[in-house]
C-alpha positions as MATLAB code, in Angstrom:
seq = 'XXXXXXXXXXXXXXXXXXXXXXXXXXXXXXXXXXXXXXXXXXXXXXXXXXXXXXXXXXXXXXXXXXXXXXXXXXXXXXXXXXXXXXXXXXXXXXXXXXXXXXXXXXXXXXXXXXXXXXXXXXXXXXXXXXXXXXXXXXXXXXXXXXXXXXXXXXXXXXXXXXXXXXXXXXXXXXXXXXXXXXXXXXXXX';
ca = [
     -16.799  -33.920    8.672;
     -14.872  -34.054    5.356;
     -16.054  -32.060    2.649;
     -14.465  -30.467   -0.134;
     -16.784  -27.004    0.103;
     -19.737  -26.498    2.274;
     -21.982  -27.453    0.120;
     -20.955  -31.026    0.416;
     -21.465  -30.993    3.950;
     -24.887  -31.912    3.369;
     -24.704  -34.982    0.755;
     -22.250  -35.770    2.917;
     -24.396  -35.719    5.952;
     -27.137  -37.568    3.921;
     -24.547  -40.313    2.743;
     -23.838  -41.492    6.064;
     -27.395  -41.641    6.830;
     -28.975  -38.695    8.107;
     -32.667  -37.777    7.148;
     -32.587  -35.106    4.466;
     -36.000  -33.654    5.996;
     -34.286  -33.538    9.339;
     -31.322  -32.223    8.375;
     -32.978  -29.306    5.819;
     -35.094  -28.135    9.083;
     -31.759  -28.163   11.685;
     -28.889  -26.859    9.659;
     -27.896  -23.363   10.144;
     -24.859  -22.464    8.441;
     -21.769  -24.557    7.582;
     -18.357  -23.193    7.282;
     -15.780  -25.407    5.282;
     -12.036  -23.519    5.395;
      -8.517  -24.214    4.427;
      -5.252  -22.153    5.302;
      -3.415  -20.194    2.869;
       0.048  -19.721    3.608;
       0.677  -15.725    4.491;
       3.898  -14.057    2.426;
       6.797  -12.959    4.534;
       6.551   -9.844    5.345;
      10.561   -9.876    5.496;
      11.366  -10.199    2.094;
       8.250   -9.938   -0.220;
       8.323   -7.961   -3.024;
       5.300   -5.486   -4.088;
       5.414   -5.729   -8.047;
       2.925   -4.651  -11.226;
       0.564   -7.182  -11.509;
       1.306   -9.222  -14.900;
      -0.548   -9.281  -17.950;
      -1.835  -13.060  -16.461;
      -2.554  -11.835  -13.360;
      -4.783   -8.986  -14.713;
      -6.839  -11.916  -16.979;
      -6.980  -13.897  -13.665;
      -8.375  -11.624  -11.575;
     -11.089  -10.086  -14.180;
     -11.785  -13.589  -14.701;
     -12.646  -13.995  -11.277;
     -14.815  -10.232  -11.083;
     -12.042   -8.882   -8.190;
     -11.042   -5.643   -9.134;
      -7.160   -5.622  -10.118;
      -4.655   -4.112   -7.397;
      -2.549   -1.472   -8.351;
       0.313   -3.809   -6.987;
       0.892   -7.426   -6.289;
       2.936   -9.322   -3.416;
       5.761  -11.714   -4.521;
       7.429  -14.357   -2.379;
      11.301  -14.239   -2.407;
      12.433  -16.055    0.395;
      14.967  -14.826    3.464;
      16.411  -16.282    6.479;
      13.073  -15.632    8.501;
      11.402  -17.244    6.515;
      13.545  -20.119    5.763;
      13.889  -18.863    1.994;
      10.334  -20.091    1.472;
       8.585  -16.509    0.648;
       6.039  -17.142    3.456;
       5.792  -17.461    6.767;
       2.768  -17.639    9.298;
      -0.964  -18.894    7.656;
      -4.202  -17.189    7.201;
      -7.872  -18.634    7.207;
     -10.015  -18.766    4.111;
     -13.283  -19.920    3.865;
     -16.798  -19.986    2.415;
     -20.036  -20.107    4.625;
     -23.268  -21.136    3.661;
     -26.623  -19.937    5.215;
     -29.097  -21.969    3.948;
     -32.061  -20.107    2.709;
     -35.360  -21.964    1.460;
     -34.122  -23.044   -1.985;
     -31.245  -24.619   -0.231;
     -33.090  -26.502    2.194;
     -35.656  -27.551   -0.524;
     -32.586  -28.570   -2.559;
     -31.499  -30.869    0.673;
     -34.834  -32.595    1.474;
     -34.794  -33.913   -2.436;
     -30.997  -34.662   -1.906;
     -29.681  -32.713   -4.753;
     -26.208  -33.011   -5.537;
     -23.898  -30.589   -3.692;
     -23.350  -29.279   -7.042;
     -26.866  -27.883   -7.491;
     -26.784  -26.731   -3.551;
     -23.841  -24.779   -4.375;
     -24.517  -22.744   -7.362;
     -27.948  -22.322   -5.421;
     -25.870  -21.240   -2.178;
     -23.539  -18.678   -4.772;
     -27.267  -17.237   -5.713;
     -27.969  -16.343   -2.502;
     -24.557  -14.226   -1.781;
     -22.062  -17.363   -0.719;
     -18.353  -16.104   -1.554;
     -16.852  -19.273   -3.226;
     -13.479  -20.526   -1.410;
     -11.750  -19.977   -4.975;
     -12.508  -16.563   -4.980;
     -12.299  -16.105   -1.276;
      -8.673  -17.207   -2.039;
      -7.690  -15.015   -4.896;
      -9.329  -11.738   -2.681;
      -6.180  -12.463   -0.346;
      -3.998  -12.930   -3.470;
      -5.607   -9.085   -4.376;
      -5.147   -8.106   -0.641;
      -1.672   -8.770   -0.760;
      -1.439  -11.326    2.509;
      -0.399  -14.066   -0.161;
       0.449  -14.451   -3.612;
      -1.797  -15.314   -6.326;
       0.856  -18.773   -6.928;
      -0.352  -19.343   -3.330;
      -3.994  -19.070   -4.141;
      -4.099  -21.361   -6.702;
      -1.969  -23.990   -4.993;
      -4.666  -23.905   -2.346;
      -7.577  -24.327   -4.286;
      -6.137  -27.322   -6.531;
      -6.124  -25.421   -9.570;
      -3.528  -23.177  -11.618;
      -4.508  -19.984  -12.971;
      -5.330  -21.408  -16.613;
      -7.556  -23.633  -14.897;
      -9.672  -21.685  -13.070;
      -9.941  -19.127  -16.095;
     -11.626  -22.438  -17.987;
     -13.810  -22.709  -15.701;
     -14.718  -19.053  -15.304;
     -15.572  -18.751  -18.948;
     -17.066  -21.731  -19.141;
     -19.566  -20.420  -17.249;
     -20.468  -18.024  -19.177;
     -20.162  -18.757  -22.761;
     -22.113  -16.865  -25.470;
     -22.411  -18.321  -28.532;
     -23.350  -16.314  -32.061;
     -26.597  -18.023  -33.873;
     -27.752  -16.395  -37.112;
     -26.979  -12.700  -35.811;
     -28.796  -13.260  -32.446;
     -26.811  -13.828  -29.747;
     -27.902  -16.856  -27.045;
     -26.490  -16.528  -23.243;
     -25.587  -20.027  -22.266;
     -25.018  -20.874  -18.369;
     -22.829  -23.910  -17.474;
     -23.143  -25.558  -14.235;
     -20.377  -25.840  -11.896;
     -20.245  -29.100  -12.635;
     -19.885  -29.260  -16.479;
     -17.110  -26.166  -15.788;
     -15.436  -28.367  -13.133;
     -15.292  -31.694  -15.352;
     -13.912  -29.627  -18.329;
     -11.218  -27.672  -15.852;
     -10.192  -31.323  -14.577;
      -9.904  -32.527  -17.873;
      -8.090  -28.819  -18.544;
      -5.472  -29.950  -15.861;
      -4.448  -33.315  -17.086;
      -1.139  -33.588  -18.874;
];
């Protein structure tokens, strides 16, 4: 089944006909992954993370690594920087807002942000942990998840804007679909 994140496993399911009732009382957990390519461990480089690097990965709430893995390239490794792949994924365990959220076949938007709620790891961040772990670079990370770094600090703030009214202060949430629209927009030339 092609999805672009879990959560679109199950408007997926429901577009090609399946009953959202009988799917919301079946499912147990879907697992959507992609591969990251892994850094070679022949020629990479451990380096200070930048001062971009450091926004990126408070933007994304991962605690900054004292050090950061560059790719350089080498003979092993064809002078591509990386060699070998690693798994990253996100799984979703429906609990009983996300099955109520399939039965009225809400977008995989709303089953998303309702999947984050109850502890999914998104496959951006998922990504950028590795990036932080050091078993790929942060380049690598956002190659893999379609987005570059400005991008998916957009988004991140845009989910999370405050804005100042009259000396109060109002906490506004965006969806991930208003922050995704606005980072695609973000990304085009």
């Amino acid at each position: 089944l092609h999805a672009n994140r879990a959560a679109g496993a199950a408007a997926r399911l429901i577009q090609m006909g399946v009953d959202p009732f009988l799917l919301a009382s079946t499912l147990s957990a879907v697992y959507a992954q992609t591969l990251l390519r892994r850094v070679c461990k022949h020629c990479s480089e451990l380096t200070d993370p930048s001062e971009r690097d450091r926004r990126f990965f408070t933007s994304m709430k991962i605690n900054i690594p004292n050090r950061v893995v560059r790719a350089n390239g080498c003979e092993q490794c064809n002078l591509t920087g990386y060699q070998g792949r690693t798994a990253v994924g996100e799984l979703l365990l429906p609990n009983v807002k996300v099955i109520e959220a399939i039965q009225r076949k809400e977008n995989s938007i709303v089953i998303h942000q309702l999947a984050v709620e109850n502890g999914l790891v998104p496959l951006e961040r998922a990504a950028v942990m590795k990036a932080a772990e050091g078993i790929t670079t942060m380049e690598e990370a956002a190659r893999v998840i379609g987005a570059d770094r400005r991008t998916i600090l957009i988004q991140f703030l845009l989910e999370s804007i405050i804005i100042t009214v009259t000396g109060g202060v109002i906490g506004i949430l965006l969806g991930a679909g208003l922050a995704g629209a606005i980072g695609k927009f973000a990304e085009t030339p």
